[in-house]
mmCIF file of C-alpha atoms and ligand atoms in Angstrom:
data_model
loop_
_atom_site.group_PDB
_atom_site.id
_atom_site.type_symbol
_atom_site.label_atom_id
_atom_site.label_comp_id
_atom_site.label_asym_id
_atom_site.label_seq_id
_atom_site.Cartn_x
_atom_site.Cartn_y
_atom_site.Cartn_z
ATOM 1 C CA UNK Q 1 136.778 82.493 -90.908
ATOM 2 C CA UNK Q 2 133.486 82.801 -89.335
ATOM 3 C CA UNK Q 3 130.406 82.315 -91.670
ATOM 4 C CA UNK Q 4 132.373 80.471 -94.525
ATOM 5 C CA UNK Q 5 132.404 77.550 -91.906
ATOM 6 C CA UNK Q 6 128.688 77.505 -91.675
ATOM 7 C CA UNK Q 7 128.503 77.426 -95.419
ATOM 8 C CA UNK Q 8 130.437 73.963 -95.238
ATOM 9 C CA UNK Q 9 127.673 72.719 -92.796
ATOM 10 C CA UNK Q 10 124.813 73.889 -94.953
ATOM 11 C CA UNK Q 11 126.301 72.319 -98.059
ATOM 12 C CA UNK Q 12 127.095 69.145 -96.407
ATOM 13 C CA UNK Q 13 123.471 68.714 -95.287
ATOM 14 C CA UNK Q 14 122.650 68.764 -99.029
ATOM 15 C CA UNK Q 15 125.145 65.818 -99.472
ATOM 16 C CA UNK Q 16 123.944 63.831 -96.396
ATOM 17 C CA UNK Q 17 120.438 64.797 -95.736
ATOM 18 C CA UNK Q 18 120.083 62.107 -92.842
ATOM 19 C CA UNK Q 19 122.838 64.116 -90.798
ATOM 20 C CA UNK Q 20 120.933 66.733 -88.846
ATOM 21 C CA UNK Q 21 122.434 70.432 -89.410
ATOM 22 C CA UNK Q 22 123.175 70.820 -85.650
ATOM 23 C CA UNK Q 23 125.579 67.939 -85.816
ATOM 24 C CA UNK Q 24 127.076 69.401 -89.172
ATOM 25 C CA UNK Q 25 127.373 72.908 -87.423
ATOM 26 C CA UNK Q 26 129.016 71.426 -84.427
ATOM 27 C CA UNK Q 27 131.343 69.603 -86.908
ATOM 28 C CA UNK Q 28 132.552 72.603 -88.811
ATOM 29 C CA UNK Q 29 132.669 74.746 -85.644
ATOM 30 C CA UNK Q 30 134.188 72.009 -83.554
ATOM 31 C CA UNK Q 31 137.705 73.238 -83.022
ATOM 32 C CA UNK Q 32 136.508 76.758 -82.328
ATOM 33 C CA UNK Q 33 134.067 75.485 -79.870
ATOM 34 C CA UNK Q 34 136.976 73.654 -78.056
ATOM 35 C CA UNK Q 35 139.185 76.527 -78.293
ATOM 36 C CA UNK Q 36 137.610 78.621 -75.454
ATOM 37 C CA UNK Q 37 137.896 75.627 -73.236
ATOM 38 C CA UNK Q 38 141.585 75.523 -73.881
ATOM 39 C CA UNK Q 39 141.871 79.212 -73.351
ATOM 40 C CA UNK Q 40 140.233 78.995 -69.901
ATOM 41 C CA UNK Q 41 142.527 75.993 -69.002
ATOM 42 C CA UNK Q 42 145.414 78.104 -70.079
ATOM 43 C CA UNK Q 43 146.668 75.494 -72.412
ATOM 44 C CA UNK Q 44 146.332 77.827 -75.553
ATOM 45 C CA UNK Q 45 146.647 81.609 -75.717
ATOM 46 C CA UNK Q 46 145.544 84.545 -77.879
ATOM 47 C CA UNK Q 47 146.485 88.141 -77.706
ATOM 48 C CA UNK Q 48 144.337 91.115 -78.651
ATOM 49 C CA UNK Q 49 146.293 93.152 -81.122
ATOM 50 C CA UNK Q 50 144.279 95.359 -83.407
ATOM 51 C CA UNK Q 51 145.715 95.621 -86.974
ATOM 52 C CA UNK Q 52 147.076 92.003 -86.600
ATOM 53 C CA UNK Q 53 145.648 91.590 -90.217
ATOM 54 C CA UNK Q 54 142.850 93.945 -91.862
ATOM 55 C CA UNK Q 55 139.999 91.574 -90.546
ATOM 56 C CA UNK Q 56 140.933 90.211 -87.204
ATOM 57 C CA UNK Q 57 142.468 92.232 -84.298
ATOM 58 C CA UNK Q 58 143.556 88.828 -82.596
ATOM 59 C CA UNK Q 59 147.032 87.199 -82.614
ATOM 60 C CA UNK Q 60 146.496 83.590 -82.414
ATOM 61 C CA UNK Q 61 149.739 83.074 -80.219
ATOM 62 C CA UNK Q 62 149.531 79.540 -79.378
ATOM 63 C CA UNK Q 63 146.553 76.934 -80.383
ATOM 64 C CA UNK Q 64 148.286 73.475 -81.124
ATOM 65 C CA UNK Q 65 145.837 71.370 -79.510
ATOM 66 C CA UNK Q 66 142.657 72.699 -81.351
ATOM 67 C CA UNK Q 67 144.223 74.299 -84.380
ATOM 68 C CA UNK Q 68 147.179 72.312 -85.532
ATOM 69 C CA UNK Q 69 146.417 69.958 -88.655
ATOM 70 C CA UNK Q 70 147.171 66.925 -86.469
ATOM 71 C CA UNK Q 71 145.066 68.125 -83.806
ATOM 72 C CA UNK Q 72 142.356 69.069 -85.899
ATOM 73 C CA UNK Q 73 142.312 65.637 -87.721
ATOM 74 C CA UNK Q 74 142.274 63.954 -84.281
ATOM 75 C CA UNK Q 75 139.318 65.889 -83.311
ATOM 76 C CA UNK Q 76 137.696 65.057 -86.747
ATOM 77 C CA UNK Q 77 138.317 61.339 -86.371
ATOM 78 C CA UNK Q 78 137.102 61.378 -82.779
ATOM 79 C CA UNK Q 79 133.819 63.221 -83.724
ATOM 80 C CA UNK Q 80 133.302 60.901 -86.776
ATOM 81 C CA UNK Q 81 133.625 57.945 -84.638
ATOM 82 C CA UNK Q 82 131.273 59.260 -81.948
ATOM 83 C CA UNK Q 83 128.775 59.819 -84.761
ATOM 84 C CA UNK Q 84 129.232 56.388 -86.125
ATOM 85 C CA UNK Q 85 128.856 54.908 -82.709
ATOM 86 C CA UNK Q 86 125.589 56.642 -82.188
ATOM 87 C CA UNK Q 87 123.999 56.196 -85.719
ATOM 88 C CA UNK Q 88 126.020 53.352 -87.394
ATOM 89 C CA UNK Q 89 125.589 55.600 -90.506
ATOM 90 C CA UNK Q 90 129.075 55.484 -92.134
ATOM 91 C CA UNK Q 91 128.529 57.900 -95.022
ATOM 92 C CA UNK Q 92 127.484 60.398 -92.327
ATOM 93 C CA UNK Q 93 130.305 59.488 -90.057
ATOM 94 C CA UNK Q 94 132.784 60.245 -92.875
ATOM 95 C CA UNK Q 95 131.193 63.636 -93.758
ATOM 96 C CA UNK Q 96 131.134 64.663 -90.067
ATOM 97 C CA UNK Q 97 134.679 63.868 -89.887
ATOM 98 C CA UNK Q 98 135.570 65.662 -93.181
ATOM 99 C CA UNK Q 99 133.441 68.855 -92.200
ATOM 100 C CA UNK Q 100 135.340 68.948 -88.826
ATOM 101 C CA UNK Q 101 138.702 68.921 -90.570
ATOM 102 C CA UNK Q 102 137.612 71.270 -93.286
ATOM 103 C CA UNK Q 103 137.634 74.133 -90.522
ATOM 104 C CA UNK Q 104 141.549 73.802 -90.406
ATOM 105 C CA UNK Q 105 141.981 74.142 -94.094
ATOM 106 C CA UNK Q 106 139.523 77.279 -94.359
ATOM 107 C CA UNK Q 107 141.365 78.876 -91.499
ATOM 108 C CA UNK Q 108 144.498 78.091 -93.416
ATOM 109 C CA UNK Q 109 143.098 80.164 -96.170
ATOM 110 C CA UNK Q 110 142.479 83.369 -94.291
ATOM 111 C CA UNK Q 111 144.940 83.334 -91.147
ATOM 112 C CA UNK Q 112 148.408 84.622 -91.517
ATOM 113 C CA UNK Q 113 150.912 82.065 -90.997
ATOM 114 C CA UNK Q 114 150.066 80.912 -87.417
ATOM 115 C CA UNK Q 115 148.437 77.484 -87.719
ATOM 116 C CA UNK Q 116 151.053 74.699 -86.815
ATOM 117 C CA UNK Q 117 151.127 71.332 -88.528
ATOM 118 C CA UNK Q 118 151.421 69.432 -85.315
ATOM 119 C CA UNK Q 119 151.804 70.476 -81.758
ATOM 120 C CA UNK Q 120 155.326 71.875 -81.440
ATOM 121 C CA UNK Q 121 156.036 72.152 -85.103
ATOM 122 C CA UNK Q 122 157.784 75.163 -86.258
ATOM 123 C CA UNK Q 123 156.241 75.126 -89.605
ATOM 124 C CA UNK Q 124 153.312 77.579 -89.574
ATOM 125 C CA UNK Q 125 150.569 77.854 -92.108
ATOM 126 C CA UNK Q 126 148.310 80.605 -93.460
ATOM 127 C CA UNK Q 127 147.833 82.114 -96.628
ATOM 128 C CA UNK Q 128 146.632 85.421 -95.176
ATOM 129 C CA UNK Q 129 143.588 86.233 -97.107
ATOM 130 C CA UNK Q 130 142.467 88.458 -94.041
ATOM 131 C CA UNK Q 131 144.944 91.002 -95.250
ATOM 132 C CA UNK Q 132 142.314 91.958 -97.469
ATOM 133 C CA UNK Q 133 138.875 92.897 -96.185
ATOM 134 C CA UNK Q 134 137.299 92.835 -99.704
ATOM 135 C CA UNK Q 135 138.911 89.400 -100.597
ATOM 136 C CA UNK Q 136 137.709 87.965 -97.392
ATOM 137 C CA UNK Q 137 134.189 89.261 -98.008
ATOM 138 C CA UNK Q 138 134.099 88.164 -101.448
ATOM 139 C CA UNK Q 139 135.214 84.630 -100.761
ATOM 140 C CA UNK Q 140 133.439 83.836 -97.526
ATOM 141 C CA UNK Q 141 130.269 85.812 -98.629
ATOM 142 C CA UNK Q 142 130.144 83.703 -101.824
ATOM 143 C CA UNK Q 143 130.581 80.499 -99.881
ATOM 144 C CA UNK Q 144 128.044 81.532 -97.411
ATOM 145 C CA UNK Q 145 125.328 82.380 -100.266
ATOM 146 C CA UNK Q 146 126.083 79.296 -101.997
ATOM 147 C CA UNK Q 147 125.737 77.211 -98.702
ATOM 148 C CA UNK Q 148 122.477 78.668 -97.830
ATOM 149 C CA UNK Q 149 121.157 78.441 -101.157
ATOM 150 C CA UNK Q 150 122.024 74.542 -101.265
ATOM 151 C CA UNK Q 151 120.378 74.146 -97.898
ATOM 152 C CA UNK Q 152 117.351 76.310 -98.487
ATOM 153 C CA UNK Q 153 116.594 74.795 -101.791
ATOM 154 C CA UNK Q 154 117.242 71.215 -100.780
ATOM 155 C CA UNK Q 155 114.990 71.342 -97.661
ATOM 156 C CA UNK Q 156 111.426 72.617 -97.189
ATOM 157 C CA UNK Q 157 109.958 74.108 -94.104
ATOM 158 C CA UNK Q 158 107.334 71.904 -92.117
ATOM 159 C CA UNK Q 159 105.858 74.865 -90.206
ATOM 160 C CA UNK Q 160 106.693 78.568 -89.322
ATOM 161 C CA UNK Q 161 109.802 77.666 -87.227
ATOM 162 C CA UNK Q 162 111.214 75.724 -90.120
ATOM 163 C CA UNK Q 163 110.813 78.912 -92.231
ATOM 164 C CA UNK Q 164 111.578 81.751 -90.076
ATOM 165 C CA UNK Q 165 114.078 80.302 -87.607
ATOM 166 C CA UNK Q 166 116.297 79.527 -90.484
ATOM 167 C CA UNK Q 167 116.166 83.050 -91.973
ATOM 168 C CA UNK Q 168 116.682 84.453 -88.461
ATOM 169 C CA UNK Q 169 119.799 82.224 -88.041
ATOM 170 C CA UNK Q 170 121.288 83.385 -91.452
ATOM 171 C CA UNK Q 171 120.362 87.176 -90.555
ATOM 172 C CA UNK Q 172 122.066 86.726 -87.137
ATOM 173 C CA UNK Q 173 125.198 85.168 -88.597
ATOM 174 C CA UNK Q 174 125.494 88.185 -91.255
ATOM 175 C CA UNK Q 175 125.183 90.537 -88.314
ATOM 176 C CA UNK Q 176 127.885 88.849 -86.132
ATOM 177 C CA UNK Q 177 130.031 88.683 -89.175
ATOM 178 C CA UNK Q 178 129.539 92.689 -89.919
ATOM 179 C CA UNK Q 179 130.250 93.348 -86.206
ATOM 180 C CA UNK Q 180 133.320 91.194 -86.346
ATOM 181 C CA UNK Q 181 134.540 93.265 -89.304
ATOM 182 C CA UNK Q 182 133.691 96.700 -88.468
ATOM 183 C CA UNK Q 183 133.166 96.607 -84.707
ATOM 184 C CA UNK Q 184 135.763 97.400 -82.091
ATOM 185 C CA UNK Q 185 138.137 94.874 -80.767
ATOM 186 C CA UNK Q 186 137.003 92.495 -77.989
ATOM 187 C CA UNK Q 187 137.651 93.832 -74.450
ATOM 188 C CA UNK Q 188 139.527 90.951 -73.235
ATOM 189 C CA UNK Q 189 140.408 87.576 -73.736
ATOM 190 C CA UNK Q 190 137.816 86.337 -71.037
ATOM 191 C CA UNK Q 191 135.216 87.927 -73.534
ATOM 192 C CA UNK Q 192 136.602 86.189 -76.413
ATOM 193 C CA UNK Q 193 136.429 82.942 -74.617
ATOM 194 C CA UNK Q 194 132.871 83.298 -73.412
ATOM 195 C CA UNK Q 195 131.562 84.684 -77.003
ATOM 196 C CA UNK Q 196 133.163 81.424 -78.102
ATOM 197 C CA UNK Q 197 131.066 79.447 -75.587
ATOM 198 C CA UNK Q 198 128.030 81.208 -76.842
ATOM 199 C CA UNK Q 199 128.518 79.832 -80.351
ATOM 200 C CA UNK Q 200 127.396 76.418 -78.733
ATOM 201 C CA UNK Q 201 123.790 77.811 -78.930
ATOM 202 C CA UNK Q 202 124.475 78.057 -82.821
ATOM 203 C CA UNK Q 203 124.487 74.409 -82.984
ATOM 204 C CA UNK Q 204 121.402 73.978 -81.121
ATOM 205 C CA UNK Q 205 119.641 76.757 -83.117
ATOM 206 C CA UNK Q 206 120.591 75.099 -86.338
ATOM 207 C CA UNK Q 207 119.251 71.620 -84.945
ATOM 208 C CA UNK Q 208 116.046 73.294 -83.703
ATOM 209 C CA UNK Q 209 115.140 74.650 -87.416
ATOM 210 C CA UNK Q 210 116.450 71.855 -89.135
ATOM 211 C CA UNK Q 211 114.033 69.438 -87.270
ATOM 212 C CA UNK Q 212 111.182 71.871 -88.475
ATOM 213 C CA UNK Q 213 112.206 71.310 -92.084
ATOM 214 C CA UNK Q 214 112.208 68.202 -94.350
ATOM 215 C CA UNK Q 215 114.424 67.268 -97.220
ATOM 216 C CA UNK Q 216 112.665 68.200 -100.493
ATOM 217 C CA UNK Q 217 111.390 65.216 -102.274
ATOM 218 C CA UNK Q 218 113.093 64.768 -105.830
ATOM 219 C CA UNK Q 219 116.459 66.423 -104.729
ATOM 220 C CA UNK Q 220 118.841 64.600 -106.855
ATOM 221 C CA UNK Q 221 121.732 65.053 -104.734
ATOM 222 C CA UNK Q 222 119.923 64.001 -101.538
ATOM 223 C CA UNK Q 223 118.089 60.976 -103.277
ATOM 224 C CA UNK Q 224 121.538 59.515 -104.792
ATOM 225 C CA UNK Q 225 123.263 59.816 -101.230
ATOM 226 C CA UNK Q 226 120.154 58.181 -99.465
ATOM 227 C CA UNK Q 227 120.001 55.224 -102.079
ATOM 228 C CA UNK Q 228 123.720 54.621 -101.485
ATOM 229 C CA UNK Q 229 123.386 54.623 -97.688
ATOM 230 C CA UNK Q 230 120.316 52.323 -98.069
ATOM 231 C CA UNK Q 231 122.765 49.964 -99.899
ATOM 232 C CA UNK Q 232 125.265 50.482 -97.015
ATOM 233 C CA UNK Q 233 122.736 49.619 -94.335
ATOM 234 C CA UNK Q 234 121.744 46.460 -96.236
ATOM 235 C CA UNK Q 235 125.197 45.292 -96.787
HETATM 236 ZN ZN1 ZN C 301 139.199 78.504 -86.118
#
């Protein structure tokens, strides 16, 4: 899954407006951001295999540290704790953890059965939505539209950066997505890993325009969570 993960970050911002979108993008993409590091280190592996499913030309041979349920949960707890250590914002930390582990469940929806429960487990999970291009685009596109709508309607631009850098980000993700769906397979595993490294920039990009937007006043969801977190600060 690709843009569907970003939908989760956008939607989560609506629920916890005090958490920056850059952090939420890093959370939703965390195990995919770590994955290239483990590929470079030779601890995980992927094979280029056009036709593996209708959507992806990749065979995810071995990725238990980043993409097992236990592995993803561990990264989620670590990232949530790190966020809590820096901000002492409990509702934010829990959300960051949940967004991080959501990646595994969304991957499990689209991947063929290749996601282990724990490192070394022989049970591999995957519902295989990627066998259908139309089904994938429908589900992921729908999620993405909803996420972008939640974010764009729950925040307002402070300036031009806040307005245009958001829409450029959205357009860029859609283009990457179309390229992934219909473009040629990647030339090498190295190229896959480097492309994965480049996605660190997406978190920075999201952080950038998010700082140039503010939470829309009178947003019911945002106000409710903010009221709750004020209680939790005063407790
Ligand atoms: Zn993934």
